[in-house]
Short mmCIF file of C-alpha atoms in Angstrom, two decimals:
data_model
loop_
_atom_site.label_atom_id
_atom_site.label_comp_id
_atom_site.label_asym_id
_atom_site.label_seq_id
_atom_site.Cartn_x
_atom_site.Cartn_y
_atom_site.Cartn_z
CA UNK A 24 130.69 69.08 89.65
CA UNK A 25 129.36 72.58 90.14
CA UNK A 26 127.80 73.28 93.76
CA UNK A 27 125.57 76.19 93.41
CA UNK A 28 125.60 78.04 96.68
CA UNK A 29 123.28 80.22 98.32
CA UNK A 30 124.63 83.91 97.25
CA UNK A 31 124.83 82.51 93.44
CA UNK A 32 120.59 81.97 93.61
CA UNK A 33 120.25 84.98 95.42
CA UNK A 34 119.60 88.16 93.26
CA UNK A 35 117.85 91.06 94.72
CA UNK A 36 117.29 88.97 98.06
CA UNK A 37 114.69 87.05 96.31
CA UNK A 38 115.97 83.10 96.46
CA UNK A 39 115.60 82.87 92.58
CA UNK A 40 115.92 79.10 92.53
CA UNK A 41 112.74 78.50 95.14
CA UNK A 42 110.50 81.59 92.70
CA UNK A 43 111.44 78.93 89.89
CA UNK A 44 111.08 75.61 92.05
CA UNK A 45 107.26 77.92 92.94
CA UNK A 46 106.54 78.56 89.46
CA UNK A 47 107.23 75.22 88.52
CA UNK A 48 104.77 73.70 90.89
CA UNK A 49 102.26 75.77 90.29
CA UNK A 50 102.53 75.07 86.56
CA UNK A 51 102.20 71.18 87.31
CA UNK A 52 99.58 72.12 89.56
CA UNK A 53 97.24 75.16 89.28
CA UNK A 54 95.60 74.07 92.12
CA UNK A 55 98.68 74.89 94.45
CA UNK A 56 97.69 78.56 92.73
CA UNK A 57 94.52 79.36 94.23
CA UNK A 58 95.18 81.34 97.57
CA UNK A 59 92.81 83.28 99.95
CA UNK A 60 94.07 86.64 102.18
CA UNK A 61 91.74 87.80 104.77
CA UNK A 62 91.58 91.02 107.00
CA UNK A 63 90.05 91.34 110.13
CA UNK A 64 88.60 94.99 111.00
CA UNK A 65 87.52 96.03 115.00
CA UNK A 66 86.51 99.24 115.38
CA UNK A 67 87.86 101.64 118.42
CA UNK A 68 86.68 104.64 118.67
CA UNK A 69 85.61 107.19 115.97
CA UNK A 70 88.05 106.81 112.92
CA UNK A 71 90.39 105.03 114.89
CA UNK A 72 89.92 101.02 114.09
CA UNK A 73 92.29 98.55 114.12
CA UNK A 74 92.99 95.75 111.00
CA UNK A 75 94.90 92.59 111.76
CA UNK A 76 96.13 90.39 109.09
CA UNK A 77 97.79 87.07 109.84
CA UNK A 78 96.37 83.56 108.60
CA UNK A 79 95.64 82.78 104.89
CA UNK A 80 94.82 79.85 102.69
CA UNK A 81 97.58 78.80 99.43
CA UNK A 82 99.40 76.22 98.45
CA UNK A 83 97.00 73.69 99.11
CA UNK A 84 96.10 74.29 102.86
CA UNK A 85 96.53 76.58 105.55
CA UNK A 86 99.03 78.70 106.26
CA UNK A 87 100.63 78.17 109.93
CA UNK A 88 104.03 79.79 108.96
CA UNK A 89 103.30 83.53 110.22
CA UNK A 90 104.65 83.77 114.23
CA UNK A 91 102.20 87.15 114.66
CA UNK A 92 99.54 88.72 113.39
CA UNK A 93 99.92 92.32 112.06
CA UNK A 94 97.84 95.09 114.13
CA UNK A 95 97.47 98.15 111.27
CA UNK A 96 95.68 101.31 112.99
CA UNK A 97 93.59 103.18 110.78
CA UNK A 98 92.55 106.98 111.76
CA UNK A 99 92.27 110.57 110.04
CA UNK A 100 93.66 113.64 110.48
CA UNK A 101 91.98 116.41 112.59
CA UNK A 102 90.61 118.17 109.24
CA UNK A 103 88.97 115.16 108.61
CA UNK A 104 87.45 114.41 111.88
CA UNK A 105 89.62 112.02 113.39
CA UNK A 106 92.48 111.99 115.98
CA UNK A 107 95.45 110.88 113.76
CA UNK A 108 95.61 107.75 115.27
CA UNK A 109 96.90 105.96 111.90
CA UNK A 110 97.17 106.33 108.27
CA UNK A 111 93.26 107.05 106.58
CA UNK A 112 92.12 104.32 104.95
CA UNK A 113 92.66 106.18 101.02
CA UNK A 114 96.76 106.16 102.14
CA UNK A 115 96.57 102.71 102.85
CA UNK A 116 95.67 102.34 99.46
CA UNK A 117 98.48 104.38 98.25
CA UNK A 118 100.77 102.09 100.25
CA UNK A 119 99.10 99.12 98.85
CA UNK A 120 99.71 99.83 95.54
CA UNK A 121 103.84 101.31 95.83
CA UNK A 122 104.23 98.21 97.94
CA UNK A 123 102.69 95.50 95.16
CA UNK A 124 104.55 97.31 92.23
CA UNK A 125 107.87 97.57 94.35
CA UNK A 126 107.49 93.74 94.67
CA UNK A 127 106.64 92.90 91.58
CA UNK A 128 109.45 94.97 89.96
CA UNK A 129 112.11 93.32 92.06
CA UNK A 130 110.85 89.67 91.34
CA UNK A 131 110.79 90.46 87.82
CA UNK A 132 114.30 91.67 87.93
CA UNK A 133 115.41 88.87 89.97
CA UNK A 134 114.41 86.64 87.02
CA UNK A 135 115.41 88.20 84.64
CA UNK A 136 118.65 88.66 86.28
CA UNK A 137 118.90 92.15 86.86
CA UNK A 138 120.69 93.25 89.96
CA UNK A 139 118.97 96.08 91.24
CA UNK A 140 120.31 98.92 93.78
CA UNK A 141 117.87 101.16 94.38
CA UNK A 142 113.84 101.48 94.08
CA UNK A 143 112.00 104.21 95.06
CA UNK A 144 108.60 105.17 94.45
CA UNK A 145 105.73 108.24 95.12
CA UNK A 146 102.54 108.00 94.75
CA UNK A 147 99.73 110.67 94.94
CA UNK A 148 96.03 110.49 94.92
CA UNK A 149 93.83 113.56 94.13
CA UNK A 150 90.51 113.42 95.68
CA UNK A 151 87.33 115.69 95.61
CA UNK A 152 86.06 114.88 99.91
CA UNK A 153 82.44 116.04 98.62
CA UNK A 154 81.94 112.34 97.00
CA UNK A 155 83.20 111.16 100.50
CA UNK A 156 81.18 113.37 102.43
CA UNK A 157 78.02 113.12 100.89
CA UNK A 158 77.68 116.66 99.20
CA UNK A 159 78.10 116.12 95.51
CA UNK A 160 76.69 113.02 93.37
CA UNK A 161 78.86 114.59 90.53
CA UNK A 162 82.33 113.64 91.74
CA UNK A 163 83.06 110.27 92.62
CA UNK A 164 83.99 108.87 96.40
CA UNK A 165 87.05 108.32 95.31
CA UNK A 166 90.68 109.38 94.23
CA UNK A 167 89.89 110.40 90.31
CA UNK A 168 93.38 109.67 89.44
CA UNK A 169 96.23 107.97 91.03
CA UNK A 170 100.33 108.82 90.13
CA UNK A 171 103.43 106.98 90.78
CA UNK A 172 106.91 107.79 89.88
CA UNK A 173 109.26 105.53 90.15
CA UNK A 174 113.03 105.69 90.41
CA UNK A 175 115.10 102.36 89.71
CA UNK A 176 119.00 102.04 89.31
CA UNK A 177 120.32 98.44 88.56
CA UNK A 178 123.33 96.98 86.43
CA UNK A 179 121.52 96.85 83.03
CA UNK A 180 120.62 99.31 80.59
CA UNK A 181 117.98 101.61 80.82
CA UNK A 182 115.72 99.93 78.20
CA UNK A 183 115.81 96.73 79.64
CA UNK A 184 115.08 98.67 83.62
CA UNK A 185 112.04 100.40 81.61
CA UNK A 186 111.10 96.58 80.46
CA UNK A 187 110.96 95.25 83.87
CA UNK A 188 108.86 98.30 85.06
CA UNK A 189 106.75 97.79 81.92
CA UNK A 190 106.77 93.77 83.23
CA UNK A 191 106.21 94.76 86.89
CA UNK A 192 102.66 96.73 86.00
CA UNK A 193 101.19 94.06 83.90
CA UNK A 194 101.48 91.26 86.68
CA UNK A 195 101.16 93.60 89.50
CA UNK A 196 98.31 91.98 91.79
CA UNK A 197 96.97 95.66 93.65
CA UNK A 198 97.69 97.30 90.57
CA UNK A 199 95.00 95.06 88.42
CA UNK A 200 92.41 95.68 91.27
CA UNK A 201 93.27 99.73 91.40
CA UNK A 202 92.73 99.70 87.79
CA UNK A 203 89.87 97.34 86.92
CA UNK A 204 88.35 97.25 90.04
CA UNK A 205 86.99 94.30 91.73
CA UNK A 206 83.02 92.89 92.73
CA UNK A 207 82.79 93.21 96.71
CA UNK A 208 80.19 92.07 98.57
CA UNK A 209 79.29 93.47 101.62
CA UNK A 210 77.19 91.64 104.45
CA UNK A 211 76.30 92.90 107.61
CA UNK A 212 74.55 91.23 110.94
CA UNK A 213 73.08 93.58 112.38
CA UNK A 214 71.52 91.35 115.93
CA UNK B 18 69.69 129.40 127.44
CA UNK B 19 71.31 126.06 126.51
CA UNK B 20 75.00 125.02 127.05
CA UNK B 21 76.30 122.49 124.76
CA UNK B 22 78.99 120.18 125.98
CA UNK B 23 81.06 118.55 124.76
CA UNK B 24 79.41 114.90 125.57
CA UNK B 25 76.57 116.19 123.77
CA UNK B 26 78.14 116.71 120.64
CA UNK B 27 80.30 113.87 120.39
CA UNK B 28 78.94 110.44 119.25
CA UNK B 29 80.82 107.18 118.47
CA UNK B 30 83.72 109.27 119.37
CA UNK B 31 82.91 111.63 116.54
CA UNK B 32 82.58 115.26 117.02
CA UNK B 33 79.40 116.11 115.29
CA UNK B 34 79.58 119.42 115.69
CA UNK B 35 82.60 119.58 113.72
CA UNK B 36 81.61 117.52 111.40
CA UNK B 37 78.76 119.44 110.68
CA UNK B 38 80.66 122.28 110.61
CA UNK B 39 83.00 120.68 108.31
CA UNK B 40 79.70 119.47 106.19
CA UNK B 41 78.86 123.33 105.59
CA UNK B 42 82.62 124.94 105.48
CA UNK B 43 82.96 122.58 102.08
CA UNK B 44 79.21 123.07 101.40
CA UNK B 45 79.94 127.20 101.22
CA UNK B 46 83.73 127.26 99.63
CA UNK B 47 83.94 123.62 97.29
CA UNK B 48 87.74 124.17 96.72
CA UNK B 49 87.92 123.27 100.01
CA UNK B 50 87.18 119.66 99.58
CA UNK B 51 90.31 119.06 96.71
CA UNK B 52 92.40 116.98 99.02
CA UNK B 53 95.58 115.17 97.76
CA UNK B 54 96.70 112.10 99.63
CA UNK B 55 100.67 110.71 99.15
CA UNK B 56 102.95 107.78 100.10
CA UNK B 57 106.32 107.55 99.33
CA UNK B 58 107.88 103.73 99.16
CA UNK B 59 111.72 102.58 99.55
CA UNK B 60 112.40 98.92 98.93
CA UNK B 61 114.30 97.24 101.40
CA UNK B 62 115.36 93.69 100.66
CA UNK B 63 113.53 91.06 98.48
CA UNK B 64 109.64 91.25 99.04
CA UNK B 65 110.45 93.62 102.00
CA UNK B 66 109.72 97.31 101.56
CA UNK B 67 108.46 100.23 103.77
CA UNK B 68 106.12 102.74 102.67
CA UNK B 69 105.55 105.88 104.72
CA UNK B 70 102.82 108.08 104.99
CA UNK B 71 102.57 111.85 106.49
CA UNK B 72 102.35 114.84 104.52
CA UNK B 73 99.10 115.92 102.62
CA UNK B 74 97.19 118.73 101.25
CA UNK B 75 93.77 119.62 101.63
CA UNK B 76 91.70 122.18 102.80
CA UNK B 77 93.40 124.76 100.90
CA UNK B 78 96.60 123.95 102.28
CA UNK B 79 99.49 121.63 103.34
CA UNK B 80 98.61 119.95 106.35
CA UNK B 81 101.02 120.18 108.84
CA UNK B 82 98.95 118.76 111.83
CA UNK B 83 100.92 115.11 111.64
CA UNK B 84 103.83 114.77 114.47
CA UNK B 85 104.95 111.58 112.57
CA UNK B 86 105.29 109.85 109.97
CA UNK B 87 103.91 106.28 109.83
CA UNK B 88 106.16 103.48 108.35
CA UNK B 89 104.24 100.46 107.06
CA UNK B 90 106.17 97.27 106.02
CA UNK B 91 104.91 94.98 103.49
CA UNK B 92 106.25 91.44 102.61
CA UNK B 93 105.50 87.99 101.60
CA UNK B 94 105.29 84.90 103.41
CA UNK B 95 107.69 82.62 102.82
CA UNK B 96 105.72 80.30 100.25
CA UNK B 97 105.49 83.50 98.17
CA UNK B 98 109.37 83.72 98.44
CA UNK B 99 109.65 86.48 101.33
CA UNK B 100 110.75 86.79 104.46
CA UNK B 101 107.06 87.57 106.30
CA UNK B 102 108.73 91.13 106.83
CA UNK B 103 104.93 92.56 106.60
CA UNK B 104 101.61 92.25 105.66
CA UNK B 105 101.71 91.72 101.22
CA UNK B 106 100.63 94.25 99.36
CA UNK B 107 96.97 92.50 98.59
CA UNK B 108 96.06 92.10 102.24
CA UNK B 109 97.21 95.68 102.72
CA UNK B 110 94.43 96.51 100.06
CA UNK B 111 92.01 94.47 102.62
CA UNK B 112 93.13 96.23 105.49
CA UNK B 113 92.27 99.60 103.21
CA UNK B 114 88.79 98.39 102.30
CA UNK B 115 87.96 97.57 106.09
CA UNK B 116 88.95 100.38 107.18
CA UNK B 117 86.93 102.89 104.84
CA UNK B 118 84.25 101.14 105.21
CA UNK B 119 84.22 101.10 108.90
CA UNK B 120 84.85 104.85 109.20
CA UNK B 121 82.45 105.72 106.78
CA UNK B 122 79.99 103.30 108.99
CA UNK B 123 81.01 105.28 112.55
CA UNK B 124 80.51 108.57 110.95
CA UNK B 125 77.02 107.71 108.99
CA UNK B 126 75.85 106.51 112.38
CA UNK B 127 77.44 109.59 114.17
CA UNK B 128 75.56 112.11 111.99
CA UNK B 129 72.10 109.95 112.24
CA UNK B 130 71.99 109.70 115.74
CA UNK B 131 73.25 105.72 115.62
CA UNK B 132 74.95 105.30 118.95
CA UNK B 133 76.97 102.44 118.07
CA UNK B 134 78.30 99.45 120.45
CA UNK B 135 80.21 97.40 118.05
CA UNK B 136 81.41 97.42 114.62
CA UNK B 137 83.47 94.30 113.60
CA UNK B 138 84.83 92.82 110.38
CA UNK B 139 85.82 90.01 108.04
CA UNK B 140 87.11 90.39 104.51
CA UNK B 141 88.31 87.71 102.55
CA UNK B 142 89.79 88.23 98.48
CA UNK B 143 90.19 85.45 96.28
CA UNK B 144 93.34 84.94 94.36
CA UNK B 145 94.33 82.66 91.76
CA UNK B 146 98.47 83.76 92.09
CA UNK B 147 99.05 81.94 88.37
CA UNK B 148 98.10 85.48 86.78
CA UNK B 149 100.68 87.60 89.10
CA UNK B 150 102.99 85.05 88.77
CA UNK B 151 103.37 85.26 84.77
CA UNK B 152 101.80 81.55 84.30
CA UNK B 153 98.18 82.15 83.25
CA UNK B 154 97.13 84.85 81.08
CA UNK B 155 93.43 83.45 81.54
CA UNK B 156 93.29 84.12 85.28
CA UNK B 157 93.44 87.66 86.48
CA UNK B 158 96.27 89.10 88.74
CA UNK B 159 94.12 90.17 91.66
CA UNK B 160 91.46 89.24 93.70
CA UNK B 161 88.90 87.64 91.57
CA UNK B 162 86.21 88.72 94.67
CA UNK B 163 85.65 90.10 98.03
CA UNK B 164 83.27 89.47 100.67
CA UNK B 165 83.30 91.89 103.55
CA UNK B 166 80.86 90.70 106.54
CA UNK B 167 80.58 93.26 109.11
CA UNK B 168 78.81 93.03 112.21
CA UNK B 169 76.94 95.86 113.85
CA UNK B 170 75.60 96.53 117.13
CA UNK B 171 73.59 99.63 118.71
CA UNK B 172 70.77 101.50 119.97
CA UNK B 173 69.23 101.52 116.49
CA UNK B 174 66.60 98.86 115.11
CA UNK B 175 67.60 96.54 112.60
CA UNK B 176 66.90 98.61 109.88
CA UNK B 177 68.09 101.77 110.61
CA UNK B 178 71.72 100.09 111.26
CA UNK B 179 71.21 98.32 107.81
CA UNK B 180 70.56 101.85 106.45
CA UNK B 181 73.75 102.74 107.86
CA UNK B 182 75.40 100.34 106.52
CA UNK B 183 74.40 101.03 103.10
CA UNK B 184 74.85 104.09 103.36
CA UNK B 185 78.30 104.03 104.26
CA UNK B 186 79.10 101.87 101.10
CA UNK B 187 77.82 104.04 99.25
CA UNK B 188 80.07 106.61 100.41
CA UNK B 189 83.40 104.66 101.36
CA UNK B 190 86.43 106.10 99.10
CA UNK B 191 87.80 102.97 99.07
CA UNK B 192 84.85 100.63 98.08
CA UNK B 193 84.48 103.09 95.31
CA UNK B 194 88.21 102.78 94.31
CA UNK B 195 88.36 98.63 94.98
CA UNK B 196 84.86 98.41 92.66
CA UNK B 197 85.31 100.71 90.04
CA UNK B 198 89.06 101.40 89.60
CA UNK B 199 90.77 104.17 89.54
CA UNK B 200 93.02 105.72 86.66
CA UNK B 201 96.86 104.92 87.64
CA UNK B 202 99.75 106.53 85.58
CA UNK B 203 103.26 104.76 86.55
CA UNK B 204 106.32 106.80 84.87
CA UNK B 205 110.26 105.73 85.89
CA UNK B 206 113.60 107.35 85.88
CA UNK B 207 115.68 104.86 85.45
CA UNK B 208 119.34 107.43 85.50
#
């Protein structure tokens, strides 16, 4: 008899058995696939507003799992305006997208059995402010292109690391949106 | 002669003055407006990893205006095999779109003469998590949709804070980004 403990399903801190247990359900039932994630946005005082993030819908119902709800302060810096009061709105994009292809490159490993030790990402954004500040209809609002370099050490070789990367973009969630982009609507009361 | 104070130029905690200032500063010199935002992201454990966010150039220069950097954790909730160490990646990407579009709303109004008493906000993205997880190549990876329903309040009539409203979609980096997409390059050293 073979008793599979806890550090033998563990591989990049990612329970591997529950990610197969998940995919498994969900492949029974796509239902158990459909999820909803929700931000709530309060504004403070010029750029400063505050975002909190805590319930969603998946799995079927409601989440009740999550203890708090996350408070994430938006601002800009002086040059543009603001008082620095939080990351602008364009980084949080940036961290968005390093933090969704970080993820997704560490399940991927994790099932594919790839012990990772290190990940480490930049990413940089080049934007034109005249889209954003209303003096130029020829360059977008925008960042016109986005870059991330990654570094990743692990114990396989480097085609197979350069596989999971290659993996990791293709399923990446933020990634697909940055890319393709995504239809928003956007409602407003206005009583 | 007339002394302008400095409760007569500022507006939904916006400095107009500056900002107009700012408006013909990019106006006269363009290369002012190339801006170039950056995050840098270190995974941590499983779904858990920590983006930070401080340096930046723009306006000609390297901004060195930030005392600190921020740290932003992201994670999954535990029925997406995390540890709830943070926000995930997508609702990070709501907190983004919120946020633009709520500056972009404070600073329209600012520069119209909107004195504003309330901007508040819902967004919600749809998800069907079989195309991120590798189980449906029929269902996309992010959000199929998002709604954003704001609610605005001030000393404007209905219209003119509809205006604004517009307006500041239509000028929001990161509506532009989350609708159209954005070019991404991802390249890896994997030494």
């Amino acid at each position: 008899m073979t008793t599979i403990t806890t550090s033998e399903t563990i591989r990049n801190g990612v329970d591997t058995a529950q990610l197969f247990a998940t995919l498994d359900a969900v492949k029974a039932q796509p239902e158990l696939g459909r999820f909803q994630f929700r931000a709530t946005n309060t504004w403070i005082d010029g750029a400063h507003n505050q975002a909190t993030i805590r319930d969603f819908y998946g799995a079927g119902g409601e989440d009740t799992s999550r203890v708090q709800e996350w408070v994430l302060d938006a601002g800009e810096p002086a040059i543009l305006c603001g008082a620095d009061t939080g990351p602008n709105p364009a980084e949080y994009l940036l961290a968005a997208l390093s933090a969704c292809l970080t993820t997704s490159l560490v399940y991927v490993a994790a099932a594919r059995g790839v012990e990772l030790t290190e990940v480490h990402s930049t990413v940089e954004g080049d934007m034109d402010v005249r889209g954003a500040l209303g003096l130029s209809d020829e360059v977008r609002n925008g960042f016109e292109r986005i870059r991330v370099h990654f570094t990743v050490t692990g114990d396989a070789p480097e085609e197979k690391l350069r596989e999971v990367v290659a993996r990791a973009q293709r399923r990446s969630a933020v990634f697909d949106m940055v890319t393709n982009g995504v239809p928003v609507s956007v409602e407003a009361a206005t009583a």
